[in-house]
Short mmCIF file of C-alpha atoms in Angstrom, two decimals:
data_model
loop_
_atom_site.label_atom_id
_atom_site.label_comp_id
_atom_site.label_asym_id
_atom_site.label_seq_id
_atom_site.Cartn_x
_atom_site.Cartn_y
_atom_site.Cartn_z
CA MET A 144 24.96 42.87 130.82
CA ASP A 145 23.75 45.79 128.71
CA ASN A 146 24.97 48.30 131.31
CA ILE A 147 22.66 46.88 133.97
CA SER A 148 24.27 47.06 137.39
CA MET A 149 23.79 44.10 139.68
CA SER A 150 22.56 44.62 143.21
CA ALA A 151 24.61 43.02 145.97
CA GLU A 152 23.56 39.43 146.66
CA ARG A 153 23.01 38.58 150.29
CA LEU A 154 22.16 34.90 149.94
CA GLU A 155 23.69 32.02 148.06
CA LYS A 156 21.25 30.34 145.68
CA LYS A 157 21.23 27.17 147.78
CA THR A 158 20.33 29.19 150.89
CA THR A 159 17.44 30.83 149.03
CA ILE A 160 16.17 27.38 147.97
CA ASP A 161 16.51 25.98 151.50
CA LEU A 162 14.66 28.94 153.04
CA ARG A 163 11.92 28.64 150.44
CA LYS A 164 11.45 24.96 151.26
CA LYS A 165 11.29 25.79 154.96
CA HIS A 166 8.98 28.81 154.96
CA ILE A 167 7.00 28.87 151.69
CA GLY A 168 3.99 26.59 151.16
CA PRO A 169 5.04 23.44 149.23
CA SER A 170 2.17 23.84 146.75
CA CYS A 171 3.64 27.21 145.63
CA LYS A 172 5.42 25.89 142.55
CA ILE A 173 8.28 27.60 140.71
CA PHE A 174 9.51 27.35 137.15
CA PHE A 175 12.09 24.65 136.44
CA SER A 176 11.72 23.08 139.88
CA GLN A 177 14.51 20.57 139.21
CA ASP A 178 16.97 23.40 138.69
CA PRO A 179 15.26 26.74 139.42
CA ILE A 180 16.59 30.05 138.17
CA LYS A 181 17.28 32.82 140.68
CA ILE A 182 16.30 36.05 138.95
CA VAL A 183 17.62 39.24 140.55
CA GLN A 184 17.07 41.90 137.88
CA ALA A 185 15.17 42.52 134.66
CA LYS A 186 14.83 45.09 131.90
CA GLY A 187 12.69 45.12 128.78
CA GLN A 188 12.24 41.55 127.56
CA TYR A 189 15.28 40.26 129.46
CA MET A 190 15.79 38.80 132.93
CA TYR A 191 19.12 38.28 134.73
CA ASP A 192 20.18 35.69 137.28
CA GLU A 193 22.53 36.16 140.23
CA LYS A 194 25.55 35.47 138.02
CA GLY A 195 24.57 38.09 135.46
CA GLN A 196 23.38 35.55 132.87
CA ARG A 197 20.75 37.06 130.58
CA TYR A 198 17.54 35.19 129.71
CA LEU A 199 15.07 36.12 126.97
CA ASP A 200 11.63 36.22 128.56
CA CYS A 201 8.96 34.81 126.22
CA ILE A 202 6.22 34.24 128.79
CA ASN A 203 5.92 37.20 131.15
CA ASN A 204 2.67 38.89 130.22
CA VAL A 205 2.73 40.74 133.55
CA ALA A 206 5.66 42.95 132.53
CA HIS A 207 3.46 44.16 129.69
CA VAL A 208 5.46 47.18 128.47
CA GLY A 209 8.78 45.60 129.48
CA HIS A 210 10.35 44.76 132.82
CA CYS A 211 11.11 47.78 134.99
CA HIS A 212 10.09 50.30 132.33
CA PRO A 213 11.64 53.61 133.45
CA ASP A 214 8.46 55.65 132.83
CA VAL A 215 6.39 53.28 134.95
CA VAL A 216 8.99 53.08 137.71
CA LYS A 217 9.28 56.89 137.79
CA ALA A 218 5.52 57.42 137.95
CA GLY A 219 5.15 55.02 140.87
CA ALA A 220 8.13 56.38 142.79
CA GLN A 221 7.07 60.01 142.38
CA GLN A 222 3.53 59.35 143.57
CA MET A 223 4.77 57.21 146.46
CA GLY A 224 6.86 60.18 147.56
CA LEU A 225 3.74 62.39 147.65
CA LEU A 226 0.87 60.27 148.89
CA ASN A 227 -0.47 56.76 149.02
CA THR A 228 -3.76 56.14 150.75
CA ASN A 229 -7.01 54.30 150.18
CA SER A 230 -9.67 55.37 147.72
CA ARG A 231 -12.12 56.60 150.37
CA PHE A 232 -10.37 59.98 150.08
CA LEU A 233 -10.80 62.05 146.92
CA HIS A 234 -7.85 61.87 144.58
CA ASP A 235 -7.46 62.88 140.94
CA ASN A 236 -5.45 59.80 139.93
CA LEU A 237 -8.41 57.50 140.52
CA VAL A 238 -10.90 59.38 138.37
CA LEU A 239 -8.38 60.30 135.68
CA TYR A 240 -7.29 56.69 135.31
CA ALA A 241 -10.89 55.45 135.23
CA GLN A 242 -11.63 58.01 132.51
CA ARG A 243 -8.59 56.97 130.44
CA LEU A 244 -9.39 53.28 130.82
CA GLN A 245 -13.04 53.73 129.87
CA ALA A 246 -12.00 55.54 126.70
CA THR A 247 -10.51 52.25 125.42
CA LEU A 248 -13.82 50.40 125.94
CA PRO A 249 -17.31 50.47 124.41
CA GLU A 250 -19.41 53.33 125.76
CA GLN A 251 -21.76 51.04 127.73
CA LEU A 252 -18.88 49.83 129.92
CA SER A 253 -18.48 52.94 132.01
CA VAL A 254 -18.25 52.03 135.72
CA CYS A 255 -14.98 50.88 137.30
CA TYR A 256 -14.15 48.99 140.50
CA PHE A 257 -10.43 48.84 141.25
CA VAL A 258 -8.99 45.87 143.10
CA ASN A 259 -5.57 44.24 143.47
CA SER A 260 -5.38 41.05 141.39
CA GLY A 261 -7.05 39.23 138.54
CA SER A 262 -8.49 36.72 140.99
CA GLU A 263 -10.01 39.52 143.05
CA ALA A 264 -11.43 41.10 139.89
CA ASN A 265 -13.13 37.87 138.81
CA ASP A 266 -14.45 37.25 142.31
CA LEU A 267 -16.01 40.73 142.36
CA ALA A 268 -17.41 40.17 138.85
CA LEU A 269 -19.28 37.11 140.14
CA ARG A 270 -20.66 39.16 143.04
CA LEU A 271 -21.87 41.83 140.62
CA ALA A 272 -23.47 39.24 138.34
CA ARG A 273 -25.21 37.44 141.19
CA GLN A 274 -26.55 40.65 142.71
CA TYR A 275 -27.78 41.93 139.34
CA THR A 276 -29.48 38.70 138.26
CA GLY A 277 -30.53 37.32 141.60
CA HIS A 278 -29.17 33.93 140.56
CA ARG A 279 -26.11 31.90 141.56
CA ASP A 280 -25.15 29.47 138.85
CA VAL A 281 -22.28 30.00 136.44
CA ILE A 282 -21.31 28.53 133.06
CA THR A 283 -17.62 28.24 132.29
CA LEU A 284 -15.52 26.69 129.53
CA GLU A 285 -13.69 23.39 129.63
CA ASN A 286 -10.10 23.87 130.90
CA ALA A 287 -10.83 27.47 131.95
CA TYR A 288 -8.82 29.24 134.64
CA HIS A 289 -10.10 32.40 136.33
CA GLY A 290 -8.17 32.68 139.59
CA HIS A 291 -7.11 31.12 142.85
CA VAL A 292 -9.73 32.25 145.39
CA SER A 293 -12.38 29.74 146.46
CA SER A 294 -15.19 31.18 144.34
CA LEU A 295 -13.02 30.90 141.22
CA ILE A 296 -11.53 27.45 141.80
CA ASP A 297 -15.15 26.25 141.61
CA ILE A 298 -15.44 27.65 138.07
CA SER A 299 -11.88 26.82 136.89
CA PRO A 300 -11.79 23.29 135.44
CA TYR A 301 -8.08 23.84 134.73
CA LYS A 302 -7.61 23.73 138.51
CA PHE A 303 -10.35 21.48 139.88
CA HIS A 304 -9.66 18.71 137.35
CA GLN A 305 -6.33 18.31 139.15
CA LEU A 306 -8.01 17.63 142.50
CA SER A 307 -8.27 14.04 143.67
CA GLY A 308 -11.88 13.02 144.15
CA ALA A 309 -13.02 16.55 143.40
CA GLN A 310 -16.70 17.19 143.91
CA LEU A 311 -18.05 19.71 141.45
CA ASN A 312 -20.57 22.17 142.80
CA PRO A 313 -24.02 21.31 141.41
CA PHE A 314 -24.45 24.77 139.88
CA VAL A 315 -25.96 25.54 136.50
CA HIS A 316 -29.70 25.74 136.30
CA VAL A 317 -30.89 29.35 136.29
CA ILE A 318 -27.95 31.34 135.21
CA ALA A 319 -26.23 34.23 136.91
CA ALA A 320 -23.34 34.46 134.46
CA PHE A 321 -21.29 32.98 131.68
CA ILE A 322 -17.58 33.66 132.14
CA ALA A 323 -14.79 33.10 129.62
CA GLU A 324 -11.32 34.35 128.90
CA SER A 325 -11.55 36.31 125.67
CA LEU A 326 -8.76 34.04 124.45
CA GLN A 327 -8.26 30.89 126.50
CA SER A 328 -4.75 30.91 127.92
CA CYS A 329 -4.15 28.13 130.45
CA GLY A 330 -6.50 25.98 128.37
CA GLY A 331 -3.90 25.95 125.60
CA GLN A 332 -3.92 29.26 123.71
CA VAL A 333 -7.37 28.57 122.24
CA ILE A 334 -8.93 31.22 120.00
CA PRO A 335 -12.76 31.21 119.94
CA PRO A 336 -14.36 31.37 116.49
CA VAL A 337 -15.63 34.79 115.42
CA GLY A 338 -19.31 35.09 116.32
CA TYR A 339 -19.14 32.49 119.10
CA PHE A 340 -19.46 35.00 121.95
CA GLN A 341 -22.42 36.71 120.25
CA GLN A 342 -24.29 33.40 120.11
CA VAL A 343 -23.42 32.57 123.71
CA ALA A 344 -24.47 36.04 124.90
CA GLU A 345 -27.83 35.69 123.18
CA HIS A 346 -28.57 32.42 125.00
CA VAL A 347 -27.23 33.67 128.33
CA HIS A 348 -29.19 36.91 128.23
CA LYS A 349 -32.40 35.00 127.40
CA ALA A 350 -31.75 32.84 130.44
CA GLY A 351 -31.37 35.92 132.63
CA GLY A 352 -27.59 35.86 132.94
CA VAL A 353 -24.75 38.24 132.11
CA PHE A 354 -21.60 37.77 130.03
CA ILE A 355 -18.25 38.24 131.82
CA ALA A 356 -15.18 38.67 129.59
CA ASP A 357 -11.94 37.82 131.40
CA GLU A 358 -9.15 39.97 129.91
CA VAL A 359 -6.70 39.37 132.76
CA GLN A 360 -4.11 37.71 130.52
CA VAL A 361 -4.89 39.02 127.04
CA GLY A 362 -5.95 42.67 127.33
CA PHE A 363 -4.19 46.00 126.76
CA GLY A 364 -3.28 45.56 123.09
CA ARG A 365 -1.68 42.11 123.25
CA VAL A 366 -3.77 40.81 120.34
CA GLY A 367 -2.44 43.58 118.09
CA THR A 368 -5.45 44.39 115.96
CA ASN A 369 -7.49 45.51 118.97
CA PHE A 370 -6.92 46.86 122.46
CA TRP A 371 -9.16 44.21 124.02
CA ALA A 372 -9.31 40.58 122.92
CA PHE A 373 -13.13 40.43 123.14
CA GLN A 374 -13.18 43.01 120.32
CA LEU A 375 -11.88 40.31 117.97
CA GLN A 376 -15.46 39.00 117.96
CA GLY A 377 -16.65 42.14 116.18
CA GLU A 378 -18.06 45.58 117.01
CA ASP A 379 -21.49 44.12 117.71
CA PHE A 380 -20.24 42.24 120.77
CA VAL A 381 -20.09 44.02 124.13
CA PRO A 382 -19.75 42.02 127.38
CA ASP A 383 -21.77 43.03 130.44
CA ILE A 384 -18.68 42.88 132.65
CA VAL A 385 -14.96 42.96 131.80
CA THR A 386 -12.21 41.95 134.21
CA MET A 387 -8.56 42.92 133.82
CA GLY A 388 -5.31 42.46 135.72
CA LYS A 389 -1.68 41.34 135.17
CA PRO A 390 -0.56 43.83 132.45
CA ILE A 391 -2.60 46.71 133.90
CA GLY A 392 0.19 47.68 136.33
CA ASN A 393 3.24 46.18 134.58
CA GLY A 394 4.00 44.09 137.66
CA HIS A 395 2.37 46.35 140.24
CA PRO A 396 -0.53 44.57 142.02
CA MET A 397 -3.54 46.20 140.44
CA SER A 398 -6.69 45.08 138.64
CA CYS A 399 -10.10 46.33 137.62
CA VAL A 400 -13.70 45.34 136.94
CA VAL A 401 -15.61 47.47 134.43
CA THR A 402 -19.35 47.12 133.95
CA THR A 403 -22.52 48.95 132.93
CA LYS A 404 -24.44 51.49 135.01
CA GLU A 405 -27.33 49.03 135.30
CA VAL A 406 -25.17 46.31 136.87
CA ALA A 407 -23.41 48.82 139.13
CA GLU A 408 -26.70 50.27 140.37
CA ALA A 409 -28.04 46.79 141.13
CA PHE A 410 -24.89 46.10 143.14
CA MET A 411 -25.46 49.28 145.14
CA SER A 412 -29.09 48.35 145.79
CA SER A 413 -27.97 45.50 148.02
CA GLY A 414 -27.48 48.13 150.72
CA MET A 415 -23.93 46.98 151.41
CA ASP A 416 -21.14 49.53 150.92
CA TYR A 417 -18.19 48.35 148.86
CA PHE A 418 -14.66 49.54 149.38
CA ASN A 419 -11.22 48.12 148.83
CA THR A 420 -8.38 49.37 151.02
CA PHE A 421 -5.68 49.36 148.34
CA GLY A 422 -7.71 49.11 145.13
CA GLY A 423 -7.38 52.32 143.12
CA ASN A 424 -4.84 53.93 145.46
CA PRO A 425 -2.95 56.96 144.06
CA VAL A 426 0.27 54.98 143.38
CA SER A 427 -1.53 52.18 141.54
CA CYS A 428 -3.43 54.67 139.39
CA ALA A 429 -0.26 56.67 138.62
CA ILE A 430 1.37 53.45 137.46
CA GLY A 431 -1.71 52.48 135.44
CA LEU A 432 -1.68 55.85 133.68
CA ALA A 433 2.03 55.45 132.87
CA VAL A 434 1.40 52.00 131.36
CA LEU A 435 -1.31 53.39 129.07
CA ASP A 436 1.04 56.23 128.07
CA VAL A 437 3.86 53.83 127.19
CA ILE A 438 1.58 51.57 125.13
CA VAL A 439 0.68 54.59 122.98
CA LYS A 440 4.09 56.29 122.96
CA GLU A 441 5.96 53.15 121.89
CA ASP A 442 3.17 51.78 119.66
CA LEU A 443 3.25 48.49 121.52
CA GLN A 444 -0.12 47.38 120.19
CA GLY A 445 1.23 47.86 116.66
CA ASN A 446 4.40 46.02 117.63
CA ALA A 447 2.31 43.12 118.93
CA MET A 448 0.53 42.89 115.61
CA ARG A 449 3.69 43.08 113.49
CA VAL A 450 5.99 40.90 115.57
CA GLY A 451 3.18 38.48 116.43
CA ARG A 452 2.40 37.97 112.77
CA TYR A 453 6.10 37.48 112.03
CA LEU A 454 6.44 34.96 114.88
CA ALA A 455 3.36 33.02 113.75
CA ASN A 456 4.73 32.85 110.18
CA LEU A 457 8.07 31.54 111.42
CA LEU A 458 6.31 28.88 113.45
CA GLU A 459 4.07 27.90 110.54
CA LYS A 460 7.20 27.22 108.50
CA GLN A 461 8.44 25.01 111.33
CA LYS A 462 5.17 23.08 111.18
CA GLU A 463 6.02 22.19 107.58
CA LYS A 464 9.32 20.69 108.81
CA HIS A 465 8.44 19.02 112.08
CA ALA A 466 6.09 16.11 112.71
CA LEU A 467 5.88 17.10 116.39
CA ILE A 468 4.06 20.35 115.58
CA GLY A 469 0.34 19.68 115.28
CA ASP A 470 -0.96 23.22 115.28
CA VAL A 471 0.10 26.85 115.49
CA ARG A 472 -2.55 29.31 116.62
CA GLY A 473 -2.89 32.76 118.08
CA CYS A 474 -3.07 36.45 117.34
CA GLY A 475 -0.68 39.26 118.19
CA LEU A 476 1.82 38.32 120.88
CA PHE A 477 -0.39 35.50 122.11
CA VAL A 478 0.67 32.35 120.27
CA GLY A 479 0.49 28.65 121.03
CA VAL A 480 2.33 25.73 119.42
CA GLU A 481 0.62 22.40 120.05
CA LEU A 482 3.05 19.46 120.09
CA VAL A 483 1.68 16.02 119.14
CA ARG A 484 3.13 12.53 118.74
CA ASP A 485 0.75 11.81 115.87
CA ARG A 486 -0.49 14.70 113.77
CA LEU A 487 -3.63 12.90 112.58
CA LYS A 488 -4.66 11.48 115.97
CA LEU A 489 -3.43 14.58 117.80
CA THR A 490 -1.80 12.47 120.51
CA PRO A 491 -0.41 15.00 123.01
CA ALA A 492 3.41 15.20 123.12
CA THR A 493 3.57 16.18 126.78
CA ALA A 494 7.04 14.84 127.61
CA GLU A 495 8.43 16.34 124.43
CA ALA A 496 6.99 19.76 125.28
CA GLN A 497 8.73 19.63 128.66
CA GLU A 498 11.96 18.63 126.95
CA VAL A 499 11.69 21.67 124.67
CA ILE A 500 11.14 23.94 127.68
CA TYR A 501 14.18 22.63 129.54
CA LYS A 502 16.41 22.67 126.45
CA LEU A 503 15.42 26.29 125.79
CA LYS A 504 16.32 27.13 129.39
CA GLU A 505 19.80 25.77 128.71
CA GLU A 506 19.90 28.21 125.78
CA HIS A 507 18.85 31.01 128.18
CA ILE A 508 15.34 31.34 126.77
CA LEU A 509 12.31 31.20 129.08
CA LEU A 510 9.21 29.55 127.65
CA SER A 511 6.52 27.40 129.24
CA ALA A 512 3.95 24.80 128.24
CA ASP A 513 0.27 24.73 129.14
CA GLY A 514 -3.06 23.27 128.10
CA PRO A 515 -4.92 20.31 129.61
CA HIS A 516 -2.09 18.00 128.52
CA ARG A 517 0.75 20.50 129.05
CA ASN A 518 1.74 20.06 125.41
CA VAL A 519 1.19 23.61 124.11
CA LEU A 520 4.23 25.90 124.01
CA LYS A 521 2.90 29.33 124.91
CA PHE A 522 4.27 32.70 123.84
CA LYS A 523 3.07 35.70 125.88
CA PRO A 524 6.19 37.89 126.06
CA PRO A 525 6.52 41.52 127.09
CA MET A 526 5.12 43.71 124.32
CA CYS A 527 8.57 45.07 123.45
CA PHE A 528 9.46 41.62 122.01
CA THR A 529 11.23 42.02 118.65
CA GLY A 530 11.55 40.21 115.36
CA GLU A 531 15.13 39.36 116.27
CA ASP A 532 13.88 37.77 119.49
CA ALA A 533 11.41 35.71 117.46
CA ASP A 534 14.18 34.59 115.09
CA LEU A 535 16.33 33.45 118.01
CA VAL A 536 13.60 31.45 119.76
CA VAL A 537 12.34 29.74 116.62
CA GLU A 538 15.88 28.86 115.52
CA LYS A 539 16.46 27.14 118.88
CA ILE A 540 13.08 25.36 118.75
CA ASP A 541 13.90 24.13 115.25
CA ARG A 542 17.16 22.61 116.45
CA ILE A 543 15.61 21.03 119.55
CA LEU A 544 12.69 19.50 117.62
CA THR A 545 15.07 18.13 114.98
CA ASP A 546 17.07 16.31 117.65
CA LEU A 547 13.91 15.04 119.38
CA GLU A 548 12.38 13.73 116.17
CA GLU A 549 15.59 11.95 115.23
CA ALA A 550 15.75 10.32 118.66
CA LEU A 551 12.08 9.27 118.47
CA GLY A 552 12.17 8.25 114.82
CA LEU A 553 9.31 10.64 114.00
CA LYS A 554 8.74 11.75 110.43
CA LEU A 555 6.10 13.85 108.72
CA PRO A 556 3.14 11.91 107.24
CA ASP A 557 3.33 11.17 103.52
CA THR A 558 2.21 13.78 101.02
CA VAL A 559 -1.29 12.34 100.58
CA ASN A 560 -1.98 12.39 104.30
CA VAL A 561 -0.60 15.90 104.61
CA GLU A 562 -2.90 17.12 101.82
CA ASN A 563 -5.92 15.42 103.41
CA GLU A 564 -5.06 16.88 106.79
CA SER A 565 -4.65 20.31 105.26
CA LYS A 566 -8.12 20.15 103.74
CA LYS A 567 -9.65 19.01 107.03
CA ARG A 568 -7.88 21.49 109.24
CA LYS A 569 -7.22 24.41 106.93
CA ARG A 570 -6.36 27.67 108.64
CA SER A 571 -8.27 30.77 107.65
CA THR A 572 -6.80 34.25 107.97
CA ASP A 573 -8.93 37.37 108.02
CA GLU A 574 -8.12 40.73 106.51
CA ASN A 575 -6.22 41.77 109.63
CA GLY A 576 -3.96 38.76 109.44
CA ARG A 577 -5.60 37.29 112.53
CA GLN A 578 -5.43 33.51 112.44
CA GLN A 579 -8.35 31.26 113.23
CA PRO A 580 -7.70 28.03 115.14
CA ASN A 581 -7.20 24.78 113.22
CA SER A 582 -8.63 22.85 116.11
CA LEU A 583 -9.22 23.06 119.81
CA LEU A 584 -7.27 20.89 122.18
CA HIS A 585 -8.86 17.51 122.68
CA GLY A 586 -9.19 17.81 126.41
CA ARG A 587 -11.97 16.25 128.46
CA GLY A 588 -15.28 17.01 126.84
CA SER A 589 -13.84 19.13 124.02
CA SER A 590 -14.92 18.94 120.41
CA GLN A 591 -13.81 20.31 117.09
CA GLY A 592 -14.49 23.97 116.52
CA VAL A 593 -16.46 25.12 119.59
CA PRO A 594 -15.15 25.55 123.15
CA GLN A 595 -17.09 23.33 125.51
CA GLN A 596 -18.74 24.14 128.81
CA SER A 597 -17.67 22.40 131.97
CA LYS A 598 -21.31 21.40 132.35
CA HIS A 599 -22.94 20.37 129.10
CA LEU A 600 -26.14 22.38 129.20
CA LYS A 601 -28.71 23.42 126.69
CA ILE A 602 -29.23 27.12 127.25
#
């Protein structure tokens, strides 16, 4: 167990399951619901169950610098032993962390609001946008997900498409904001084309709106070549508001909204004071500072670039072998593998993706599938993920896909079709090794090459 000591278990796994069924809301889903894993400890890129079995974690982008990183744990514990209170008292940690965070962003983005979750950050971002513009309506992308609070379910097609008889709010006339994940995660690891956000921002600004970049899942160096995923669009693109969460506290509940002075002053002009009881508390900020320190000290952004590129290359080689792989896309340690039953028609291989996930679990590897058809294997591991980890996962995927394809009688298209497909869907790679998407998922209302809006507007 790599010298990790196990804490004493008080409950049998069955008892934990029974109590969860009794007291936890039934819509609160867990991984592998047919046979859930009880995780009791974690370190680095590994998680351990109650029996001491080790699992390689390929999906936990919350434990950004590695599960239970000692520097982060120490920083939080030390500050908790001194003081933890709300941000209405002066404390150095708040301003020092805000200063450090701003140093990673373009100069215009200089004002911080600290909150407790990505959902809370996006909700506050909408409030800022609506106060600044005086408008209400919001444009979002097809299959987007921005959080679980009511204001965000309304702008998260990934969620509201699942509702029976869902009534969409009749928003979208005069625009308050356009919101998008800098790289679409739940939508299927979709990478927007370079220059897309600049064009959107031009239209949105002309219509009186602001651009909100959601970095909750992809920020803090995950993309490798840049600290923030929106920076992949180029130095000439600066959002009006950036939201962040998940990796910011390495598992500690913390998040942030960063915006311009102009937007912040408009928010203040409403006459309503804003405060958040726990947002920006001394413990959260001490942990946030430690996370930034570890990213630099251990060159985790560089690791994301190197290992991510290595992982993508391994998966590209698998695409040459397996008919089930329709596309490999991503940058840094943010990679998606789209599984299809027919590579030319791009028929989603949803059941096959689930089979891969469960077979990997049997091999003690944790991966998940997402996208509108749940057919995209998604890699978002802790940033300490290694080349050896990538070798292991891809080797197992290779074996599982081989067995699946034999059982299904699937073979690669003939050489002529492969060549034609390659010409149609050729991948381009820029000087940083960052891969452009072959195609976007063919979800409701999507089209080749450009992410679609949930409302098809001319702006």
